[in-house]
Tab-separated table of C-alpha atoms in Angstrom:
chain	number	residue	atom	x	y	z
N	25	MET	CA	73.658	49.602	65.031
N	26	ASP	CA	76.021	48.558	62.227
N	27	LEU	CA	79.215	47.320	63.873
N	28	LYS	CA	81.200	47.947	60.666
N	29	LYS	CA	80.708	51.689	61.087
N	30	THR	CA	82.122	53.902	63.806
N	31	LEU	CA	79.784	55.160	66.509
N	32	SER	CA	79.975	58.700	65.161
N	33	GLU	CA	79.071	57.496	61.633
N	34	GLN	CA	76.074	55.576	62.923
N	35	ILE	CA	74.842	58.486	65.041
N	36	TYR	CA	75.373	60.899	62.163
N	37	GLU	CA	73.342	58.740	59.762
N	38	ILE	CA	70.494	58.309	62.263
N	39	LEU	CA	70.301	62.026	63.047
N	40	ARG	CA	70.634	63.019	59.402
N	41	ASN	CA	67.779	60.715	58.448
N	42	ASP	CA	65.664	62.071	61.312
N	43	ILE	CA	66.234	65.641	60.118
N	44	VAL	CA	65.581	64.890	56.438
N	45	THR	CA	62.389	62.959	57.227
N	46	GLN	CA	61.436	65.605	59.799
N	47	ALA	CA	61.232	63.093	62.639
N	48	ILE	CA	63.338	65.861	64.183
N	49	PRO	CA	61.599	69.017	62.892
N	50	CYS	CA	63.351	72.094	61.557
N	51	GLY	CA	64.187	74.527	64.337
N	52	SER	CA	64.489	71.814	66.996
N	53	LYS	CA	67.151	72.172	69.663
N	54	LEU	CA	68.971	69.086	70.894
N	55	THR	CA	71.372	69.148	73.819
N	56	LEU	CA	74.344	66.847	74.226
N	57	LYS	CA	72.652	65.448	77.336
N	58	ILE	CA	69.504	64.486	75.413
N	59	LEU	CA	71.555	62.838	72.673
N	60	GLN	CA	73.750	60.979	75.172
N	61	GLU	CA	70.622	59.597	76.829
N	62	ARG	CA	69.229	58.534	73.463
N	63	PHE	CA	72.328	56.789	72.149
N	64	HIS	CA	73.880	55.688	75.470
N	65	VAL	CA	77.360	56.820	74.466
N	66	SER	CA	79.902	59.395	75.572
N	67	SER	CA	79.845	62.921	74.178
N	68	THR	CA	82.809	62.365	71.813
N	69	PRO	CA	81.064	60.412	68.996
N	70	ILE	CA	78.045	62.689	69.333
N	71	ARG	CA	80.201	65.797	68.874
N	72	GLU	CA	81.793	64.233	65.798
N	73	ALA	CA	78.363	63.449	64.326
N	74	LEU	CA	77.080	66.953	65.067
N	75	THR	CA	80.136	68.479	63.418
N	76	ARG	CA	79.314	66.584	60.210
N	77	LEU	CA	75.700	67.755	60.338
N	78	ALA	CA	76.927	71.324	60.752
N	79	GLU	CA	79.274	70.923	57.776
N	80	GLU	CA	76.257	69.886	55.678
N	81	GLN	CA	74.397	72.928	57.001
N	82	LEU	CA	71.658	70.739	58.465
N	83	ALA	CA	72.273	72.100	61.951
N	84	SER	CA	74.216	74.715	63.872
N	85	TYR	CA	76.513	73.085	66.406
N	86	TYR	CA	77.374	74.851	69.642
N	87	SER	CA	80.354	73.210	71.331
N	88	ASN	CA	79.534	71.481	74.630
N	89	ILE	CA	75.860	72.467	74.300
N	90	GLY	CA	74.209	70.770	71.329
N	91	VAL	CA	72.612	71.684	68.030
N	92	SER	CA	69.860	73.759	66.544
N	93	VAL	CA	68.354	72.089	63.474
N	94	VAL	CA	68.256	74.330	60.406
N	95	SER	CA	65.094	76.284	59.629
N	96	LEU	CA	64.340	77.142	55.998
N	97	ASP	CA	62.232	80.120	54.981
N	98	GLU	CA	61.066	80.989	51.465
N	99	THR	CA	64.226	82.956	50.700
N	100	ASP	CA	66.389	80.002	51.742
N	101	VAL	CA	64.351	77.597	49.615
N	102	ARG	CA	64.499	79.834	46.547
N	103	GLU	CA	68.269	80.303	46.853
N	104	ILE	CA	68.909	76.585	47.409
N	105	TYR	CA	66.890	75.406	44.425
N	106	GLN	CA	68.095	78.128	42.079
N	107	PHE	CA	71.699	77.328	42.964
N	108	MET	CA	71.119	73.574	42.642
N	109	GLY	CA	69.560	74.206	39.239
N	110	ASP	CA	72.807	75.859	38.181
N	111	LEU	CA	74.968	73.112	39.701
N	112	ASP	CA	72.976	70.207	38.247
N	113	SER	CA	72.990	71.882	34.839
N	114	LEU	CA	76.761	72.281	35.031
N	115	ALA	CA	77.092	68.617	35.990
N	116	VAL	CA	75.180	67.613	32.851
N	117	ASN	CA	77.330	69.931	30.739
N	118	TYR	CA	80.614	68.691	32.203
N	119	ALA	CA	79.552	65.035	31.945
N	120	SER	CA	78.841	65.563	28.253
N	121	LEU	CA	82.550	66.291	27.766
N	122	CYS	CA	83.568	62.752	28.760
N	123	PRO	CA	85.136	60.989	25.767
N	124	ASP	CA	83.300	57.735	26.547
N	125	GLN	CA	79.583	58.283	27.012
N	126	LYS	CA	78.592	54.604	27.118
N	127	PRO	CA	78.967	54.140	30.912
N	128	ILE	CA	76.930	57.294	31.577
N	129	LEU	CA	74.127	56.249	29.248
N	130	ARG	CA	74.134	52.741	30.700
N	131	GLU	CA	73.803	54.034	34.264
N	132	LEU	CA	71.116	56.559	33.366
N	133	ALA	CA	69.089	53.933	31.495
N	134	GLY	CA	69.409	51.500	34.399
N	135	ASN	CA	68.347	54.183	36.848
N	136	LEU	CA	65.209	55.009	34.873
N	137	ALA	CA	64.342	51.329	34.463
N	138	GLY	CA	64.641	50.874	38.215
N	139	MET	CA	62.500	53.926	38.912
N	140	ASP	CA	59.820	52.803	36.450
N	141	ALA	CA	59.667	49.358	38.064
N	142	CYS	CA	59.479	50.791	41.565
N	143	ALA	CA	56.236	51.422	43.438
N	144	LEU	CA	55.658	55.133	43.974
N	145	SER	CA	55.211	54.511	47.694
N	146	SER	CA	58.564	52.753	48.000
N	147	PRO	CA	61.515	54.580	49.606
N	148	ASP	CA	63.564	53.165	46.724
N	149	TRP	CA	61.725	55.505	44.357
N	150	GLN	CA	63.239	58.526	46.053
N	151	ASP	CA	66.658	56.880	46.012
N	152	TYR	CA	66.384	56.398	42.243
N	153	SER	CA	65.219	59.997	41.839
N	154	ASP	CA	68.225	61.352	43.747
N	155	ARG	CA	70.629	58.986	42.031
N	156	PHE	CA	69.585	60.181	38.560
N	157	HIS	CA	71.080	63.596	39.324
N	158	LEU	CA	74.169	62.190	41.025
N	159	ILE	CA	75.141	60.094	37.997
N	160	PHE	CA	76.039	63.274	36.137
N	161	TYR	CA	78.254	64.371	39.040
N	162	ASP	CA	80.040	61.014	38.977
N	163	TYR	CA	81.214	61.843	35.453
N	164	CYS	CA	81.574	65.631	35.662
N	165	GLN	CA	85.323	65.398	36.423
N	166	ASN	CA	85.189	68.402	38.748
N	167	SER	CA	85.609	67.694	42.464
N	168	ARG	CA	84.761	71.275	43.458
N	169	LEU	CA	81.417	71.072	41.691
N	170	VAL	CA	80.718	67.772	43.446
N	171	HIS	CA	81.627	69.234	46.844
N	172	SER	CA	79.450	72.312	46.345
N	173	ALA	CA	76.475	70.182	45.332
N	174	GLU	CA	76.879	67.812	48.276
N	175	ARG	CA	76.646	70.694	50.744
N	176	MET	CA	73.521	72.146	49.139
N	177	ARG	CA	71.766	68.844	48.443
N	178	SER	CA	71.500	68.003	52.139
N	179	GLN	CA	69.263	70.996	52.871
N	180	MET	CA	67.281	70.388	49.698
N	181	SER	CA	66.589	66.822	50.837
N	182	ILE	CA	64.446	68.059	53.738
N	183	LEU	CA	61.831	69.436	51.355
N	184	ALA	CA	62.328	66.910	48.548
N	185	TYR	CA	61.568	64.076	50.966
N	186	GLN	CA	58.098	65.558	51.507
N	187	TYR	CA	57.018	66.429	47.962
N	188	GLU	CA	58.543	63.328	46.385
N	189	LYS	CA	55.933	61.255	48.236
N	190	GLN	CA	53.095	62.927	46.306
N	191	ALA	CA	52.004	60.913	43.246
N	192	PRO	CA	51.299	63.836	40.841
N	193	LYS	CA	54.718	65.307	41.568
N	194	GLN	CA	56.375	61.914	41.234
N	195	ASP	CA	54.792	61.533	37.798
N	196	LEU	CA	56.221	64.854	36.612
N	197	ILE	CA	59.650	64.151	38.101
N	198	SER	CA	59.799	60.775	36.335
N	199	LYS	CA	58.609	62.255	33.046
N	200	GLU	CA	61.242	65.003	33.166
N	201	HIS	CA	64.013	62.548	34.025
N	202	HIS	CA	63.071	60.583	30.914
N	203	MET	CA	63.076	63.790	28.854
N	204	ILE	CA	66.533	64.757	30.108
N	205	PHE	CA	67.845	61.283	29.301
N	206	ALA	CA	66.305	61.257	25.818
N	207	LEU	CA	67.944	64.582	24.973
N	208	TYR	CA	71.272	63.533	26.465
N	209	GLU	CA	71.237	60.161	24.687
N	210	ALA	CA	70.537	61.936	21.391
N	211	GLY	CA	73.605	64.114	21.911
N	212	GLN	CA	71.485	67.233	22.333
N	213	TYR	CA	73.484	68.275	25.360
N	214	GLY	CA	72.498	71.936	25.346
N	215	LYS	CA	68.822	70.988	25.414
N	216	ALA	CA	69.481	68.427	28.155
N	217	VAL	CA	71.152	71.149	30.234
N	218	ALA	CA	68.186	73.472	29.680
N	219	MET	CA	65.744	70.692	30.588
N	220	MET	CA	67.623	69.997	33.809
N	221	LYS	CA	67.367	73.684	34.710
N	222	GLU	CA	63.630	73.645	33.971
N	223	HIS	CA	63.272	70.460	36.016
N	224	LEU	CA	64.828	72.131	39.071
N	225	GLY	CA	62.540	75.100	38.511
N	226	HIS	CA	59.543	72.796	38.922
N	227	SER	CA	61.145	71.291	42.024
N	228	LEU	CA	61.453	74.821	43.407
N	229	GLU	CA	57.713	75.290	42.941
N	230	PHE	CA	57.038	72.041	44.826
N	231	ALA	CA	59.402	73.040	47.624
N	232	MET	CA	57.881	76.504	47.981
N	233	GLU	CA	54.455	74.905	48.330
N	234	ILE	CA	55.758	72.734	51.168
N	235	CYS	CA	57.478	75.707	52.808
N	236	ARG	CA	54.352	77.874	52.712
N	237	ASN	CA	52.229	75.125	54.238
N	238	GLN	CA	54.560	74.508	57.158
N	239	PRO	CA	53.213	75.563	60.579
N	240	ASP	CA	54.762	78.727	61.988
């Protein structure tokens, strides 16, 4: 474990990664006793980690008992992706209002260059894919929008982690990121916003496919 981080931070990051990658499947129930045996720590840092997971809506935390990992049905998936489509589009729109666009364009271009140079099978590819969206939030100048997106993006990550490992879907995601950037760089902000919304619509289709193929 990373000694620079608190125990609760380390446990939170491990559990969050396990949920997103589905090493701990949706619907799983984990007791404090099981988690204490796994991490060999007292219940206090575990409770703190579970509280953070609950705040991100990745699990329901029952005090002194444990957690139930979130389960997502088709209605949940549709609502999450439709809402994220609205939020990401707003982030693009708000970022376009920044008086100095050079840092945004520089970061977006660097992100796409990194993604293009990255092997599709590399975990870094997914990091670049996520980061492309987050760049717009970094410059949206609206903390409430950022906070709302952070809460929703955690649940979305569970499904995105699965479909973003599929080459045909990766190709489309990369192509659409380049299209959004080209429109944004050209100052066609309205079209960039619309393209971002369309992009999330395609992600919804990918996520619904994953959801429907999950075992009952």
